[in-house]
Amino acid sequence: MVIYQISFSQKNYLPGKVITLQHDTLTGYIDYRNWEVNPKIITFKKEITSDEITYTPLEISGFQVSDENYLSAELFAVQ
């Protein structure tokens, strides 16, 4: 007998803002994950019932959610 366990990831959309590369602010909802390290992607919705849009740090300047601010940056190693 084989037992499969299916886990469903719950979404936690909180009010937030995405800052585009053109420095426009998109107000909506961000799937907040209480990140211990900066996320590699975020999920955004313009309205709570809208389709999800995912962003990577290279696609946005930053975002704000749950009184936390995240800024995107490219880091280069200096040798």
PDB file of N, CA and C in Angstrom:
ATOM      1  N   MET A   1       0.837  -1.165   0.000  1.00  0.00           N
ATOM      2  CA  MET A   1       0.000   0.000   0.000  1.00  0.00           C
ATOM      3  C   MET A   1       0.891   1.240   0.000  1.00  0.00           C
ATOM      4  N   VAL A   2       0.553   2.203  -0.828  1.00  0.00           N
ATOM      5  CA  VAL A   2       1.290   3.462  -0.915  1.00  0.00           C
ATOM      6  C   VAL A   2       0.366   4.583  -0.480  1.00  0.00           C
ATOM      7  N   ILE A   3       0.869   5.437   0.382  1.00  0.00           N
ATOM      8  CA  ILE A   3       0.076   6.573   0.862  1.00  0.00           C
ATOM      9  C   ILE A   3       0.733   7.847   0.350  1.00  0.00           C
ATOM     10  N   TYR A   4      -0.057   8.676  -0.273  1.00  0.00           N
ATOM     11  CA  TYR A   4       0.431   9.954  -0.773  1.00  0.00           C
ATOM     12  C   TYR A   4      -0.064  11.067   0.144  1.00  0.00           C
ATOM     13  N   GLN A   5       0.823  11.938   0.470  1.00  0.00           N
ATOM     14  CA  GLN A   5       0.427  13.092   1.264  1.00  0.00           C
ATOM     15  C   GLN A   5       0.490  14.315   0.375  1.00  0.00           C
ATOM     16  N   ILE A   6      -0.607  15.001   0.281  1.00  0.00           N
ATOM     17  CA  ILE A   6      -0.673  16.207  -0.535  1.00  0.00           C
ATOM     18  C   ILE A   6      -0.713  17.400   0.409  1.00  0.00           C
ATOM     19  N   SER A   7       0.181  18.333   0.184  1.00  0.00           N
ATOM     20  CA  SER A   7       0.156  19.546   0.995  1.00  0.00           C
ATOM     21  C   SER A   7      -0.201  20.721   0.104  1.00  0.00           C
ATOM     22  N   PHE A   8      -1.046  21.538   0.616  1.00  0.00           N
ATOM     23  CA  PHE A   8      -1.469  22.724  -0.109  1.00  0.00           C
ATOM     24  C   PHE A   8      -0.871  23.939   0.569  1.00  0.00           C
ATOM     25  N   SER A   9      -0.223  24.749  -0.209  1.00  0.00           N
ATOM     26  CA  SER A   9       0.378  25.964   0.304  1.00  0.00           C
ATOM     27  C   SER A   9      -0.701  27.028   0.436  1.00  0.00           C
ATOM     28  N   GLN A  10      -0.895  27.529   1.635  1.00  0.00           N
ATOM     29  CA  GLN A  10      -1.886  28.562   1.831  1.00  0.00           C
ATOM     30  C   GLN A  10      -1.324  29.906   1.414  1.00  0.00           C
ATOM     31  N   LYS A  11      -2.171  30.699   0.853  1.00  0.00           N
ATOM     32  CA  LYS A  11      -1.779  32.047   0.447  1.00  0.00           C
ATOM     33  C   LYS A  11      -2.052  32.998   1.600  1.00  0.00           C
ATOM     34  N   ASN A  12      -1.272  34.037   1.684  1.00  0.00           N
ATOM     35  CA  ASN A  12      -1.399  35.026   2.756  1.00  0.00           C
ATOM     36  C   ASN A  12      -1.288  36.419   2.134  1.00  0.00           C
ATOM     37  N   TYR A  13      -2.290  36.810   1.365  1.00  0.00           N
ATOM     38  CA  TYR A  13      -2.239  38.093   0.670  1.00  0.00           C
ATOM     39  C   TYR A  13      -2.520  39.234   1.634  1.00  0.00           C
ATOM     40  N   LEU A  14      -1.561  40.150   1.716  1.00  0.00           N
ATOM     41  CA  LEU A  14      -1.685  41.347   2.529  1.00  0.00           C
ATOM     42  C   LEU A  14      -1.542  42.570   1.637  1.00  0.00           C
ATOM     43  N   PRO A  15      -2.126  43.698   2.043  1.00  0.00           N
ATOM     44  CA  PRO A  15      -1.949  44.915   1.257  1.00  0.00           C
ATOM     45  C   PRO A  15      -0.470  45.243   1.111  1.00  0.00           C
ATOM     46  N   GLY A  16      -0.087  45.634  -0.097  1.00  0.00           N
ATOM     47  CA  GLY A  16       1.311  45.956  -0.341  1.00  0.00           C
ATOM     48  C   GLY A  16       1.483  46.774  -1.600  1.00  0.00           C
ATOM     49  N   LYS A  17       2.724  47.101  -1.891  1.00  0.00           N
ATOM     50  CA  LYS A  17       3.056  47.911  -3.065  1.00  0.00           C
ATOM     51  C   LYS A  17       4.269  47.324  -3.758  1.00  0.00           C
ATOM     52  N   VAL A  18       4.238  47.327  -5.079  1.00  0.00           N
ATOM     53  CA  VAL A  18       5.373  46.940  -5.898  1.00  0.00           C
ATOM     54  C   VAL A  18       5.897  48.189  -6.583  1.00  0.00           C
ATOM     55  N   ILE A  19       7.188  48.407  -6.538  1.00  0.00           N
ATOM     56  CA  ILE A  19       7.810  49.549  -7.225  1.00  0.00           C
ATOM     57  C   ILE A  19       8.461  49.002  -8.498  1.00  0.00           C
ATOM     58  N   THR A  20       7.989  49.483  -9.635  1.00  0.00           N
ATOM     59  CA  THR A  20       8.472  48.993 -10.923  1.00  0.00           C
ATOM     60  C   THR A  20       9.863  49.548 -11.224  1.00  0.00           C
ATOM     61  N   LEU A  21      10.470  49.027 -12.280  1.00  0.00           N
ATOM     62  CA  LEU A  21      11.778  49.535 -12.704  1.00  0.00           C
ATOM     63  C   LEU A  21      11.692  50.975 -13.183  1.00  0.00           C
ATOM     64  N   GLN A  22      10.482  51.407 -13.579  1.00  0.00           N
ATOM     65  CA  GLN A  22      10.265  52.798 -14.001  1.00  0.00           C
ATOM     66  C   GLN A  22       9.880  53.683 -12.814  1.00  0.00           C
ATOM     67  N   HIS A  23       9.939  53.119 -11.594  1.00  0.00           N
ATOM     68  CA  HIS A  23       9.641  53.807 -10.329  1.00  0.00           C
ATOM     69  C   HIS A  23       8.177  54.178 -10.189  1.00  0.00           C
ATOM     70  N   ASP A  24       7.285  53.452 -10.877  1.00  0.00           N
ATOM     71  CA  ASP A  24       5.853  53.580 -10.650  1.00  0.00           C
ATOM     72  C   ASP A  24       5.496  52.663  -9.480  1.00  0.00           C
ATOM     73  N   THR A  25       4.457  53.016  -8.748  1.00  0.00           N
ATOM     74  CA  THR A  25       4.014  52.213  -7.622  1.00  0.00           C
ATOM     75  C   THR A  25       2.713  51.511  -7.968  1.00  0.00           C
ATOM     76  N   LEU A  26       2.716  50.189  -7.846  1.00  0.00           N
ATOM     77  CA  LEU A  26       1.515  49.389  -8.065  1.00  0.00           C
ATOM     78  C   LEU A  26       0.978  48.988  -6.693  1.00  0.00           C
ATOM     79  N   THR A  27      -0.222  49.429  -6.392  1.00  0.00           N
ATOM     80  CA  THR A  27      -0.843  49.102  -5.115  1.00  0.00           C
ATOM     81  C   THR A  27      -1.731  47.881  -5.292  1.00  0.00           C
ATOM     82  N   GLY A  28      -1.646  46.959  -4.360  1.00  0.00           N
ATOM     83  CA  GLY A  28      -2.459  45.756  -4.441  1.00  0.00           C
ATOM     84  C   GLY A  28      -2.203  44.861  -3.252  1.00  0.00           C
ATOM     85  N   TYR A  29      -1.999  43.580  -3.539  1.00  0.00           N
ATOM     86  CA  TYR A  29      -1.822  42.576  -2.494  1.00  0.00           C
ATOM     87  C   TYR A  29      -0.628  41.688  -2.819  1.00  0.00           C
ATOM     88  N   ILE A  30       0.183  41.402  -1.809  1.00  0.00           N
ATOM     89  CA  ILE A  30       1.364  40.566  -1.963  1.00  0.00           C
ATOM     90  C   ILE A  30       1.216  39.351  -1.061  1.00  0.00           C
ATOM     91  N   ASP A  31       1.552  38.185  -1.604  1.00  0.00           N
ATOM     92  CA  ASP A  31       1.511  36.950  -0.830  1.00  0.00           C
ATOM     93  C   ASP A  31       2.688  36.974   0.140  1.00  0.00           C
ATOM     94  N   TYR A  32       2.408  37.387   1.366  1.00  0.00           N
ATOM     95  CA  TYR A  32       3.444  37.585   2.380  1.00  0.00           C
ATOM     96  C   TYR A  32       3.826  36.249   3.008  1.00  0.00           C
ATOM     97  N   ARG A  33       5.134  35.990   3.060  1.00  0.00           N
ATOM     98  CA  ARG A  33       5.648  34.717   3.546  1.00  0.00           C
ATOM     99  C   ARG A  33       6.551  34.849   4.770  1.00  0.00           C
ATOM    100  N   ASN A  34       6.585  36.007   5.420  1.00  0.00           N
ATOM    101  CA  ASN A  34       7.427  36.215   6.600  1.00  0.00           C
ATOM    102  C   ASN A  34       8.849  35.700   6.330  1.00  0.00           C
ATOM    103  N   TRP A  35       9.433  36.220   5.268  1.00  0.00           N
ATOM    104  CA  TRP A  35      10.716  35.740   4.767  1.00  0.00           C
ATOM    105  C   TRP A  35      11.842  35.911   5.777  1.00  0.00           C
ATOM    106  N   GLU A  36      12.658  34.873   5.939  1.00  0.00           N
ATOM    107  CA  GLU A  36      13.874  34.969   6.754  1.00  0.00           C
ATOM    108  C   GLU A  36      15.033  35.477   5.908  1.00  0.00           C
ATOM    109  N   VAL A  37      14.983  35.217   4.606  1.00  0.00           N
ATOM    110  CA  VAL A  37      15.941  35.769   3.640  1.00  0.00           C
ATOM    111  C   VAL A  37      15.125  36.406   2.525  1.00  0.00           C
ATOM    112  N   ASN A  38      15.740  37.299   1.792  1.00  0.00           N
ATOM    113  CA  ASN A  38      15.015  37.974   0.720  1.00  0.00           C
ATOM    114  C   ASN A  38      14.466  36.957  -0.274  1.00  0.00           C
ATOM    115  N   PRO A  39      13.225  37.131  -0.688  1.00  0.00           N
ATOM    116  CA  PRO A  39      12.609  36.160  -1.599  1.00  0.00           C
ATOM    117  C   PRO A  39      13.167  36.258  -3.016  1.00  0.00           C
ATOM    118  N   LYS A  40      13.168  35.121  -3.713  1.00  0.00           N
ATOM    119  CA  LYS A  40      13.603  35.089  -5.112  1.00  0.00           C
ATOM    120  C   LYS A  40      12.455  35.429  -6.054  1.00  0.00           C
ATOM    121  N   ILE A  41      11.229  35.288  -5.570  1.00  0.00           N
ATOM    122  CA  ILE A  41      10.043  35.730  -6.311  1.00  0.00           C
ATOM    123  C   ILE A  41       9.008  36.212  -5.310  1.00  0.00           C
ATOM    124  N   ILE A  42       8.137  37.096  -5.780  1.00  0.00           N
ATOM    125  CA  ILE A  42       6.963  37.471  -4.994  1.00  0.00           C
ATOM    126  C   ILE A  42       5.747  37.314  -5.893  1.00  0.00           C
ATOM    127  N   THR A  43       4.603  37.116  -5.257  1.00  0.00           N
ATOM    128  CA  THR A  43       3.357  36.995  -5.985  1.00  0.00           C
ATOM    129  C   THR A  43       2.488  38.191  -5.624  1.00  0.00           C
ATOM    130  N   PHE A  44       1.966  38.863  -6.647  1.00  0.00           N
ATOM    131  CA  PHE A  44       1.227  40.107  -6.499  1.00  0.00           C
ATOM    132  C   PHE A  44      -0.126  39.989  -7.169  1.00  0.00           C
ATOM    133  N   LYS A  45      -1.128  40.654  -6.597  1.00  0.00           N
ATOM    134  CA  LYS A  45      -2.451  40.781  -7.214  1.00  0.00           C
ATOM    135  C   LYS A  45      -2.875  42.237  -7.123  1.00  0.00           C
ATOM    136  N   LYS A  46      -3.385  42.779  -8.216  1.00  0.00           N
ATOM    137  CA  LYS A  46      -3.876  44.161  -8.203  1.00  0.00           C
ATOM    138  C   LYS A  46      -5.115  44.268  -7.309  1.00  0.00           C
ATOM    139  N   GLU A  47      -6.023  43.333  -7.450  1.00  0.00           N
ATOM    140  CA  GLU A  47      -7.203  43.205  -6.595  1.00  0.00           C
ATOM    141  C   GLU A  47      -7.144  41.820  -5.976  1.00  0.00           C
ATOM    142  N   ILE A  48      -7.768  41.619  -4.854  1.00  0.00           N
ATOM    143  CA  ILE A  48      -7.700  40.328  -4.178  1.00  0.00           C
ATOM    144  C   ILE A  48      -8.257  39.204  -5.050  1.00  0.00           C
ATOM    145  N   THR A  49      -9.163  39.531  -5.976  1.00  0.00           N
ATOM    146  CA  THR A  49      -9.751  38.517  -6.855  1.00  0.00           C
ATOM    147  C   THR A  49      -9.052  38.436  -8.212  1.00  0.00           C
ATOM    148  N   SER A  50      -8.012  39.246  -8.423  1.00  0.00           N
ATOM    149  CA  SER A  50      -7.280  39.265  -9.697  1.00  0.00           C
ATOM    150  C   SER A  50      -6.390  38.037  -9.827  1.00  0.00           C
ATOM    151  N   ASP A  51      -5.915  37.804 -11.054  1.00  0.00           N
ATOM    152  CA  ASP A  51      -4.934  36.747 -11.292  1.00  0.00           C
ATOM    153  C   ASP A  51      -3.606  37.123 -10.647  1.00  0.00           C
ATOM    154  N   GLU A  52      -2.842  36.103 -10.270  1.00  0.00           N
ATOM    155  CA  GLU A  52      -1.530  36.319  -9.675  1.00  0.00           C
ATOM    156  C   GLU A  52      -0.512  36.731 -10.733  1.00  0.00           C
ATOM    157  N   ILE A  53       0.375  37.624 -10.345  1.00  0.00           N
ATOM    158  CA  ILE A  53       1.517  38.033 -11.168  1.00  0.00           C
ATOM    159  C   ILE A  53       2.752  37.771 -10.319  1.00  0.00           C
ATOM    160  N   THR A  54       3.731  37.087 -10.873  1.00  0.00           N
ATOM    161  CA  THR A  54       4.965  36.867 -10.120  1.00  0.00           C
ATOM    162  C   THR A  54       6.046  37.809 -10.630  1.00  0.00           C
ATOM    163  N   TYR A  55       6.864  38.274  -9.700  1.00  0.00           N
ATOM    164  CA  TYR A  55       7.973  39.160 -10.012  1.00  0.00           C
ATOM    165  C   TYR A  55       9.246  38.601  -9.393  1.00  0.00           C
ATOM    166  N   THR A  56      10.355  38.787 -10.104  1.00  0.00           N
ATOM    167  CA  THR A  56      11.671  38.477  -9.562  1.00  0.00           C
ATOM    168  C   THR A  56      12.364  39.804  -9.241  1.00  0.00           C
ATOM    169  N   PRO A  57      13.447  39.772  -8.477  1.00  0.00           N
ATOM    170  CA  PRO A  57      14.152  41.019  -8.162  1.00  0.00           C
ATOM    171  C   PRO A  57      14.642  41.780  -9.401  1.00  0.00           C
ATOM    172  N   LEU A  58      14.901  41.083 -10.494  1.00  0.00           N
ATOM    173  CA  LEU A  58      15.362  41.768 -11.708  1.00  0.00           C
ATOM    174  C   LEU A  58      14.230  42.477 -12.442  1.00  0.00           C
ATOM    175  N   GLU A  59      12.983  42.197 -12.072  1.00  0.00           N
ATOM    176  CA  GLU A  59      11.830  42.779 -12.759  1.00  0.00           C
ATOM    177  C   GLU A  59      11.220  43.970 -12.028  1.00  0.00           C
ATOM    178  N   ILE A  60      11.635  44.217 -10.787  1.00  0.00           N
ATOM    179  CA  ILE A  60      11.086  45.322  -9.995  1.00  0.00           C
ATOM    180  C   ILE A  60      12.209  46.028  -9.245  1.00  0.00           C
ATOM    181  N   SER A  61      11.924  47.246  -8.795  1.00  0.00           N
ATOM    182  CA  SER A  61      12.890  47.982  -7.974  1.00  0.00           C
ATOM    183  C   SER A  61      12.778  47.600  -6.503  1.00  0.00           C
ATOM    184  N   GLY A  62      11.592  47.131  -6.106  1.00  0.00           N
ATOM    185  CA  GLY A  62      11.384  46.734  -4.723  1.00  0.00           C
ATOM    186  C   GLY A  62       9.915  46.538  -4.442  1.00  0.00           C
ATOM    187  N   PHE A  63       9.616  46.253  -3.167  1.00  0.00           N
ATOM    188  CA  PHE A  63       8.219  46.128  -2.759  1.00  0.00           C
ATOM    189  C   PHE A  63       8.097  46.388  -1.271  1.00  0.00           C
ATOM    190  N   GLN A  64       6.868  46.655  -0.849  1.00  0.00           N
ATOM    191  CA  GLN A  64       6.560  46.922   0.558  1.00  0.00           C
ATOM    192  C   GLN A  64       5.377  46.059   0.955  1.00  0.00           C
ATOM    193  N   VAL A  65       5.476  45.418   2.105  1.00  0.00           N
ATOM    194  CA  VAL A  65       4.373  44.627   2.644  1.00  0.00           C
ATOM    195  C   VAL A  65       4.590  44.450   4.140  1.00  0.00           C
ATOM    196  N   SER A  66       3.518  44.471   4.908  1.00  0.00           N
ATOM    197  CA  SER A  66       3.563  44.226   6.351  1.00  0.00           C
ATOM    198  C   SER A  66       4.618  45.091   7.052  1.00  0.00           C
ATOM    199  N   ASP A  67       4.638  46.374   6.742  1.00  0.00           N
ATOM    200  CA  ASP A  67       5.600  47.322   7.320  1.00  0.00           C
ATOM    201  C   ASP A  67       7.055  46.944   7.064  1.00  0.00           C
ATOM    202  N   GLU A  68       7.307  46.174   6.004  1.00  0.00           N
ATOM    203  CA  GLU A  68       8.670  45.795   5.617  1.00  0.00           C
ATOM    204  C   GLU A  68       8.942  46.310   4.211  1.00  0.00           C
ATOM    205  N   ASN A  69      10.140  46.805   3.978  1.00  0.00           N
ATOM    206  CA  ASN A  69      10.555  47.308   2.668  1.00  0.00           C
ATOM    207  C   ASN A  69      11.669  46.425   2.124  1.00  0.00           C
ATOM    208  N   TYR A  70      11.540  46.035   0.867  1.00  0.00           N
ATOM    209  CA  TYR A  70      12.544  45.224   0.197  1.00  0.00           C
ATOM    210  C   TYR A  70      12.995  45.965  -1.052  1.00  0.00           C
ATOM    211  N   LEU A  71      14.305  46.073  -1.245  1.00  0.00           N
ATOM    212  CA  LEU A  71      14.866  46.727  -2.416  1.00  0.00           C
ATOM    213  C   LEU A  71      15.618  45.711  -3.254  1.00  0.00           C
ATOM    214  N   SER A  72      15.473  45.822  -4.566  1.00  0.00           N
ATOM    215  CA  SER A  72      16.204  44.948  -5.482  1.00  0.00           C
ATOM    216  C   SER A  72      17.554  45.582  -5.790  1.00  0.00           C
ATOM    217  N   ALA A  73      18.560  44.740  -5.923  1.00  0.00           N
ATOM    218  CA  ALA A  73      19.888  45.239  -6.261  1.00  0.00           C
ATOM    219  C   ALA A  73      20.697  44.111  -6.887  1.00  0.00           C
ATOM    220  N   GLU A  74      21.539  44.475  -7.822  1.00  0.00           N
ATOM    221  CA  GLU A  74      22.496  43.523  -8.368  1.00  0.00           C
ATOM    222  C   GLU A  74      23.806  43.717  -7.623  1.00  0.00           C
ATOM    223  N   LEU A  75      24.329  42.643  -7.106  1.00  0.00           N
ATOM    224  CA  LEU A  75      25.586  42.709  -6.380  1.00  0.00           C
ATOM    225  C   LEU A  75      26.678  42.029  -7.181  1.00  0.00           C
ATOM    226  N   PHE A  76      27.811  42.657  -7.203  1.00  0.00           N
ATOM    227  CA  PHE A  76      28.947  42.127  -7.956  1.00  0.00           C
ATOM    228  C   PHE A  76      30.097  41.844  -6.984  1.00  0.00           C
ATOM    229  N   ALA A  77      30.754  40.749  -7.190  1.00  0.00           N
ATOM    230  CA  ALA A  77      31.914  40.416  -6.365  1.00  0.00           C
ATOM    231  C   ALA A  77      33.129  41.163  -6.910  1.00  0.00           C
ATOM    232  N   VAL A  78      33.850  41.782  -6.025  1.00  0.00           N
ATOM    233  CA  VAL A  78      35.070  42.496  -6.398  1.00  0.00           C
ATOM    234  C   VAL A  78      36.246  41.614  -6.036  1.00  0.00           C
ATOM    235  N   GLN A  79      37.130  41.421  -6.995  1.00  0.00           N
ATOM    236  CA  GLN A  79      38.292  40.570  -6.725  1.00  0.00           C
ATOM    237  C   GLN A  79      39.555  41.352  -6.761  1.00  0.00           C
TER     238      GLN A  79
END
